[in-house]
mmCIF file of C-alpha atoms in Angstrom:
data_model
loop_
_atom_site.group_PDB
_atom_site.id
_atom_site.type_symbol
_atom_site.label_atom_id
_atom_site.label_comp_id
_atom_site.label_asym_id
_atom_site.label_seq_id
_atom_site.Cartn_x
_atom_site.Cartn_y
_atom_site.Cartn_z
ATOM 1 C CA MET J 1 -21.061 -11.992 3.734
ATOM 2 C CA LYS J 2 -17.485 -12.776 2.752
ATOM 3 C CA ILE J 3 -15.732 -13.326 -0.543
ATOM 4 C CA ILE J 4 -13.111 -16.075 -0.750
ATOM 5 C CA VAL J 5 -11.227 -15.552 -3.979
ATOM 6 C CA GLY J 6 -8.702 -17.976 -5.379
ATOM 7 C CA LEU J 7 -6.206 -16.519 -7.821
ATOM 8 C CA GLY J 8 -5.167 -18.314 -10.994
ATOM 9 C CA ASN J 9 -5.405 -18.382 -14.760
ATOM 10 C CA PRO J 10 -8.463 -19.812 -16.553
ATOM 11 C CA GLY J 11 -8.461 -22.743 -18.940
ATOM 12 C CA PRO J 12 -7.077 -26.302 -19.018
ATOM 13 C CA LYS J 13 -3.652 -25.077 -20.148
ATOM 14 C CA TYR J 14 -3.021 -23.577 -16.712
ATOM 15 C CA ALA J 15 -5.092 -25.905 -14.530
ATOM 16 C CA GLY J 16 -2.135 -27.777 -13.006
ATOM 17 C CA ASN J 17 0.206 -24.783 -12.697
ATOM 18 C CA ARG J 18 1.762 -23.809 -9.360
ATOM 19 C CA HIS J 19 0.378 -20.328 -10.048
ATOM 20 C CA ASN J 20 -3.126 -21.822 -9.881
ATOM 21 C CA ILE J 21 -2.985 -23.117 -6.319
ATOM 22 C CA GLY J 22 -5.539 -20.431 -5.394
ATOM 23 C CA PHE J 23 -8.044 -21.916 -7.848
ATOM 24 C CA MET J 24 -7.273 -25.385 -6.455
ATOM 25 C CA ALA J 25 -7.965 -24.221 -2.903
ATOM 26 C CA VAL J 26 -11.335 -22.699 -3.813
ATOM 27 C CA ASP J 27 -12.243 -25.857 -5.758
ATOM 28 C CA ALA J 28 -11.464 -27.905 -2.635
ATOM 29 C CA LEU J 29 -13.812 -25.683 -0.588
ATOM 30 C CA HIS J 30 -16.515 -26.111 -3.209
ATOM 31 C CA ARG J 31 -16.183 -29.911 -3.199
ATOM 32 C CA ARG J 32 -16.143 -30.260 0.578
ATOM 33 C CA HIS J 33 -19.027 -27.946 1.504
ATOM 34 C CA ALA J 34 -22.606 -27.366 0.380
ATOM 35 C CA PHE J 35 -22.022 -24.683 -2.234
ATOM 36 C CA GLY J 36 -24.274 -24.119 -5.200
ATOM 37 C CA PRO J 37 -23.137 -24.799 -8.769
ATOM 38 C CA TRP J 38 -20.564 -22.623 -10.455
ATOM 39 C CA THR J 39 -22.078 -19.786 -12.483
ATOM 40 C CA ARG J 40 -20.587 -16.890 -14.449
ATOM 41 C CA LYS J 41 -20.774 -13.364 -13.087
ATOM 42 C CA PHE J 42 -18.387 -10.478 -12.343
ATOM 43 C CA LYS J 43 -15.984 -11.796 -15.039
ATOM 44 C CA ALA J 44 -15.560 -14.838 -12.818
ATOM 45 C CA GLU J 45 -16.848 -18.245 -11.910
ATOM 46 C CA ILE J 46 -18.750 -17.861 -8.640
ATOM 47 C CA ALA J 47 -20.554 -20.166 -6.228
ATOM 48 C CA GLU J 48 -22.619 -19.306 -3.153
ATOM 49 C CA GLY J 49 -22.740 -21.218 0.104
ATOM 50 C CA GLU J 50 -22.243 -20.949 3.835
ATOM 51 C CA LEU J 51 -19.357 -21.471 6.222
ATOM 52 C CA ALA J 52 -19.376 -20.953 9.992
ATOM 53 C CA GLY J 53 -22.917 -19.579 9.757
ATOM 54 C CA GLU J 54 -21.886 -16.862 7.317
ATOM 55 C CA LYS J 55 -22.778 -16.472 3.656
ATOM 56 C CA ILE J 56 -19.761 -17.052 1.422
ATOM 57 C CA LEU J 57 -19.145 -16.216 -2.219
ATOM 58 C CA LEU J 58 -16.398 -18.285 -3.835
ATOM 59 C CA VAL J 59 -14.759 -16.454 -6.726
ATOM 60 C CA LYS J 60 -12.378 -17.632 -9.447
ATOM 61 C CA PRO J 61 -11.617 -14.644 -11.699
ATOM 62 C CA GLN J 62 -11.593 -15.524 -15.408
ATOM 63 C CA THR J 63 -9.722 -12.376 -16.397
ATOM 64 C CA TYR J 64 -6.245 -13.943 -16.118
ATOM 65 C CA MET J 65 -4.056 -13.386 -13.106
ATOM 66 C CA ASN J 66 -2.716 -9.915 -13.861
ATOM 67 C CA VAL J 67 -6.165 -8.268 -13.836
ATOM 68 C CA SER J 68 -7.872 -10.387 -11.149
ATOM 69 C CA GLY J 69 -8.791 -7.240 -9.225
ATOM 70 C CA GLU J 70 -11.309 -6.164 -11.876
ATOM 71 C CA SER J 71 -13.460 -9.191 -11.089
ATOM 72 C CA VAL J 72 -13.102 -9.074 -7.298
ATOM 73 C CA GLY J 73 -13.630 -5.322 -7.136
ATOM 74 C CA GLU J 74 -16.834 -5.635 -9.144
ATOM 75 C CA ALA J 75 -18.202 -8.311 -6.786
ATOM 76 C CA MET J 76 -17.164 -6.321 -3.711
ATOM 77 C CA ARG J 77 -18.987 -3.202 -4.864
ATOM 78 C CA PHE J 78 -22.082 -5.140 -5.980
ATOM 79 C CA TYR J 79 -22.549 -6.626 -2.501
ATOM 80 C CA LYS J 80 -21.487 -3.377 -0.771
ATOM 81 C CA LEU J 81 -18.622 -5.111 1.005
ATOM 82 C CA THR J 82 -15.300 -3.757 2.230
ATOM 83 C CA PRO J 83 -11.744 -5.118 1.795
ATOM 84 C CA ALA J 84 -12.069 -6.654 5.288
ATOM 85 C CA ASP J 85 -14.724 -8.990 3.834
ATOM 86 C CA ILE J 86 -12.308 -10.475 1.288
ATOM 87 C CA ILE J 87 -9.985 -13.465 1.739
ATOM 88 C CA ALA J 88 -7.557 -13.949 -1.144
ATOM 89 C CA VAL J 89 -5.828 -17.316 -1.586
ATOM 90 C CA TYR J 90 -2.737 -17.443 -3.795
ATOM 91 C CA ASP J 91 0.718 -18.881 -4.416
ATOM 92 C CA GLU J 92 3.836 -17.643 -2.629
ATOM 93 C CA LEU J 93 7.336 -18.177 -4.025
ATOM 94 C CA ASP J 94 9.060 -17.205 -0.804
ATOM 95 C CA LEU J 95 7.427 -19.963 1.241
ATOM 96 C CA ALA J 96 8.569 -23.556 1.104
ATOM 97 C CA PRO J 97 6.099 -26.017 -0.430
ATOM 98 C CA GLY J 98 3.380 -26.897 2.072
ATOM 99 C CA ARG J 99 3.864 -23.805 4.218
ATOM 100 C CA ALA J 100 1.053 -21.304 4.719
ATOM 101 C CA ARG J 101 0.867 -17.742 6.038
ATOM 102 C CA LEU J 102 -2.155 -15.588 6.781
ATOM 103 C CA LYS J 103 -2.254 -11.852 7.382
ATOM 104 C CA THR J 104 -4.268 -8.708 6.691
ATOM 105 C CA GLY J 105 -2.818 -6.093 4.369
ATOM 106 C CA GLY J 106 0.821 -5.816 3.401
ATOM 107 C CA GLY J 107 2.772 -5.570 0.170
ATOM 108 C CA HIS J 108 2.237 -7.456 -3.051
ATOM 109 C CA GLY J 109 5.677 -9.096 -3.060
ATOM 110 C CA GLY J 110 5.823 -8.888 -6.857
ATOM 111 C CA HIS J 111 2.662 -10.971 -7.291
ATOM 112 C CA ASN J 112 0.714 -9.468 -10.201
ATOM 113 C CA GLY J 113 -2.626 -10.816 -9.048
ATOM 114 C CA ILE J 114 -2.194 -9.130 -5.669
ATOM 115 C CA LYS J 115 -1.087 -5.907 -7.340
ATOM 116 C CA SER J 116 -4.381 -5.924 -9.217
ATOM 117 C CA LEU J 117 -6.442 -6.654 -6.091
ATOM 118 C CA ASP J 118 -4.693 -3.816 -4.268
ATOM 119 C CA ALA J 119 -5.535 -1.435 -7.116
ATOM 120 C CA HIS J 120 -9.224 -2.389 -7.377
ATOM 121 C CA CYS J 121 -10.145 -3.339 -3.799
ATOM 122 C CA GLY J 122 -7.737 -1.565 -1.472
ATOM 123 C CA LYS J 123 -5.053 -3.328 0.553
ATOM 124 C CA ASP J 124 -6.756 -4.232 3.816
ATOM 125 C CA TYR J 125 -8.015 -7.688 2.876
ATOM 126 C CA ARG J 126 -6.876 -10.991 4.341
ATOM 127 C CA ARG J 127 -4.221 -12.875 2.416
ATOM 128 C CA LEU J 128 -3.736 -16.622 2.645
ATOM 129 C CA ARG J 129 -0.410 -17.393 0.998
ATOM 130 C CA LEU J 130 0.343 -21.003 0.089
ATOM 131 C CA GLY J 131 3.993 -21.854 -0.477
ATOM 132 C CA ILE J 132 5.144 -23.265 -3.789
ATOM 133 C CA GLY J 133 8.878 -22.820 -3.183
ATOM 134 C CA HIS J 134 11.445 -20.816 -5.131
ATOM 135 C CA PRO J 135 13.433 -22.321 -8.025
ATOM 136 C CA GLY J 136 16.585 -20.643 -6.717
ATOM 137 C CA ALA J 137 17.284 -18.167 -9.523
ATOM 138 C CA LYS J 138 15.323 -15.176 -10.795
ATOM 139 C CA GLU J 139 15.481 -16.293 -14.426
ATOM 140 C CA LEU J 140 13.766 -19.576 -13.489
ATOM 141 C CA VAL J 141 10.804 -18.023 -11.678
ATOM 142 C CA ASN J 142 8.457 -17.646 -14.653
ATOM 143 C CA GLY J 143 8.875 -21.250 -15.735
ATOM 144 C CA HIS J 144 8.462 -22.406 -12.149
ATOM 145 C CA VAL J 145 5.174 -20.632 -11.392
ATOM 146 C CA LEU J 146 3.702 -21.456 -14.812
ATOM 147 C CA GLY J 147 4.910 -25.049 -14.621
ATOM 148 C CA ASP J 148 2.705 -27.854 -13.353
ATOM 149 C CA PHE J 149 3.124 -29.359 -9.928
ATOM 150 C CA ALA J 150 5.270 -32.487 -10.025
ATOM 151 C CA LYS J 151 3.746 -35.840 -9.128
ATOM 152 C CA SER J 152 5.858 -35.878 -5.968
ATOM 153 C CA ASP J 153 4.188 -32.617 -4.850
ATOM 154 C CA ALA J 154 0.964 -34.540 -4.245
ATOM 155 C CA ALA J 155 2.488 -35.731 -0.942
ATOM 156 C CA TRP J 156 2.032 -32.248 0.557
ATOM 157 C CA LEU J 157 -0.385 -30.555 -1.869
ATOM 158 C CA GLU J 158 -3.333 -32.890 -1.372
ATOM 159 C CA PRO J 159 -3.140 -32.857 2.470
ATOM 160 C CA LEU J 160 -2.788 -29.059 2.375
ATOM 161 C CA LEU J 161 -5.897 -28.545 0.239
ATOM 162 C CA ASP J 162 -7.893 -31.116 2.231
ATOM 163 C CA ALA J 163 -6.956 -29.481 5.545
ATOM 164 C CA LEU J 164 -7.791 -26.044 4.165
ATOM 165 C CA ALA J 165 -11.267 -27.245 3.159
ATOM 166 C CA ASP J 166 -11.857 -29.213 6.363
ATOM 167 C CA ASN J 167 -10.952 -26.253 8.576
ATOM 168 C CA ALA J 168 -12.483 -23.434 6.534
ATOM 169 C CA ASP J 169 -14.778 -22.518 9.442
ATOM 170 C CA LEU J 170 -11.706 -21.443 11.440
ATOM 171 C CA LEU J 171 -10.558 -19.308 8.512
ATOM 172 C CA VAL J 172 -13.927 -17.552 8.249
ATOM 173 C CA LYS J 173 -14.116 -16.987 12.014
ATOM 174 C CA GLY J 174 -10.715 -15.302 11.981
ATOM 175 C CA LEU J 175 -9.082 -17.975 14.159
ATOM 176 C CA ASP J 176 -5.895 -17.677 12.167
ATOM 177 C CA SER J 177 -3.461 -19.430 14.514
ATOM 178 C CA GLN J 178 -5.713 -22.445 14.929
ATOM 179 C CA PHE J 179 -6.310 -22.609 11.190
ATOM 180 C CA LEU J 180 -2.597 -22.454 10.349
ATOM 181 C CA ASN J 181 -1.826 -25.090 12.968
ATOM 182 C CA LYS J 182 -4.294 -27.451 11.312
ATOM 183 C CA LEU J 183 -2.566 -26.965 7.964
ATOM 184 C CA ALA J 184 0.839 -27.470 9.548
ATOM 185 C CA ILE J 185 -0.231 -30.723 11.193
ATOM 186 C CA ALA J 186 -1.664 -32.008 7.915
ATOM 187 C CA THR J 187 1.477 -31.302 5.889
ATOM 188 C CA GLY J 188 4.155 -31.666 8.531
ATOM 189 C CA ALA J 189 5.340 -28.132 7.772
ATOM 190 C CA PRO J 190 5.915 -25.598 10.572
ATOM 191 C CA ALA J 191 3.074 -23.117 11.036
ATOM 192 C CA GLU J 192 5.543 -20.286 11.604
ATOM 193 C CA PRO J 193 8.693 -19.279 9.741
ATOM 194 C CA ASP J 194 11.850 -21.141 10.748
ATOM 195 C CA GLN J 195 14.109 -19.046 12.922
ATOM 196 C CA PRO J 196 17.812 -19.219 12.081
ATOM 197 C CA ALA J 197 19.713 -21.170 14.664
ATOM 198 C CA ARG J 198 21.506 -18.709 16.867
ATOM 199 C CA PRO J 199 24.793 -19.774 18.395
ATOM 200 C CA LYS J 200 24.751 -19.765 22.158
ATOM 201 C CA PRO J 201 26.790 -16.942 23.665
ATOM 202 C CA PRO J 202 30.029 -18.173 25.219
ATOM 203 C CA ALA J 203 29.725 -18.838 28.922
ATOM 204 C CA ALA J 204 31.303 -16.174 31.094
ATOM 205 C CA PRO J 205 34.418 -17.405 32.911
ATOM 206 C CA SER J 206 33.556 -18.375 36.450
ATOM 207 C CA SER J 207 35.072 -16.285 39.195
ATOM 208 C CA PRO J 208 37.593 -18.090 41.367
ATOM 209 C CA LYS J 209 36.203 -19.147 44.686
ATOM 210 C CA PRO J 210 37.489 -17.272 47.700
ATOM 211 C CA GLY J 211 40.694 -18.866 48.801
ATOM 212 C CA GLY J 212 40.848 -20.948 45.638
ATOM 213 C CA LYS J 213 43.212 -20.849 42.719
ATOM 214 C CA SER J 214 42.676 -18.682 39.671
ATOM 215 C CA HIS J 215 42.043 -20.447 36.351
ATOM 216 C CA ILE J 216 45.606 -19.585 35.339
ATOM 217 C CA ARG J 217 47.054 -20.956 38.540
ATOM 218 C CA GLN J 218 44.881 -24.045 38.211
ATOM 219 C CA ALA J 219 46.393 -24.756 34.816
ATOM 220 C CA ARG J 220 49.917 -24.776 36.246
ATOM 221 C CA PRO J 221 51.286 -27.884 37.881
ATOM 222 C CA ASP J 222 51.993 -27.503 41.571
ATOM 223 C CA VAL J 223 55.736 -27.110 42.187
ATOM 224 C CA PRO J 224 56.957 -28.572 45.437
ATOM 225 C CA LYS J 225 58.170 -25.735 47.665
ATOM 226 C CA MET J 226 61.533 -27.286 48.624
ATOM 227 C CA LEU J 227 64.674 -25.241 49.377
ATOM 228 C CA PRO J 228 68.184 -26.699 49.594
ATOM 229 C CA THR J 229 69.554 -26.969 53.123
ATOM 230 C CA THR J 230 73.159 -27.798 52.268
ATOM 231 C CA GLY J 231 75.660 -26.950 49.583
ATOM 232 C CA PRO J 232 76.651 -23.742 47.744
ATOM 233 C CA MET J 233 73.023 -22.777 46.924
ATOM 234 C CA ALA J 234 72.024 -23.052 50.565
ATOM 235 C CA ASP J 235 74.948 -20.838 51.578
ATOM 236 C CA MET J 236 73.993 -18.208 48.946
ATOM 237 C CA LEU J 237 70.377 -18.125 50.102
ATOM 238 C CA LYS J 238 71.453 -17.706 53.698
ATOM 239 C CA ARG J 239 73.625 -14.729 52.784
ATOM 240 C CA MET J 240 70.764 -13.144 50.734
ATOM 241 C CA PHE J 241 68.208 -13.469 53.524
ATOM 242 C CA SER J 242 70.658 -12.256 56.159
ATOM 243 C CA LYS J 243 71.295 -9.056 54.111
ATOM 244 C CA THR J 244 67.553 -8.470 53.791
ATOM 245 C CA GLU J 245 67.051 -8.811 57.500
ATOM 246 C CA ASP J 246 69.939 -6.370 58.181
ATOM 247 C CA LYS J 247 68.084 -3.713 56.157
#
């Protein structure tokens, strides 16, 4: 058995918030697959079903985000599960909208819901982070996460949630790369973080070919090797060379 928990805040006031994308993801799973009706238990709304031949418990904690771990920890202990049996789905400020990342364990990144899960369940659970973008300044973060998605966000949000629900079997089976690729194809967002463009190292100067000119010599115009044969200059050169030969 596995628990898939979506993080968010309960009530219609928060339903459209960016912070509630975890709830939205679990709702999409519930709509797309044969789960039972939502019921109340473990301080949460829960629904039972099956994915990839495995029993799944969907959980939406009703304790508010900051104490989500109380609900999930209670369900985990009731079913005698371990952190490895939990998949948490939540919003990530440091990912661009439409991006997704999936890993086991790690830090909380300042996310209060994850802090609570870490405290009540341990840290070694799988974490599906869904990008909501960063507003660009720390003082704007609270209003951003507790603000509703804009209408324009539907262009990536709906395909993301649909792809997540359609490919949930891959998520449950632990086929993380395939799962993330499906989400990336659906949203047009890269499945992996962008790598900064690295400037190409300057090409090493080519060595002059044997018998050829150096790059410095090549840059100089060829000077005709002509010596005067008559006149005062010719006489001076003759005297110079004759002295050299005498030595």
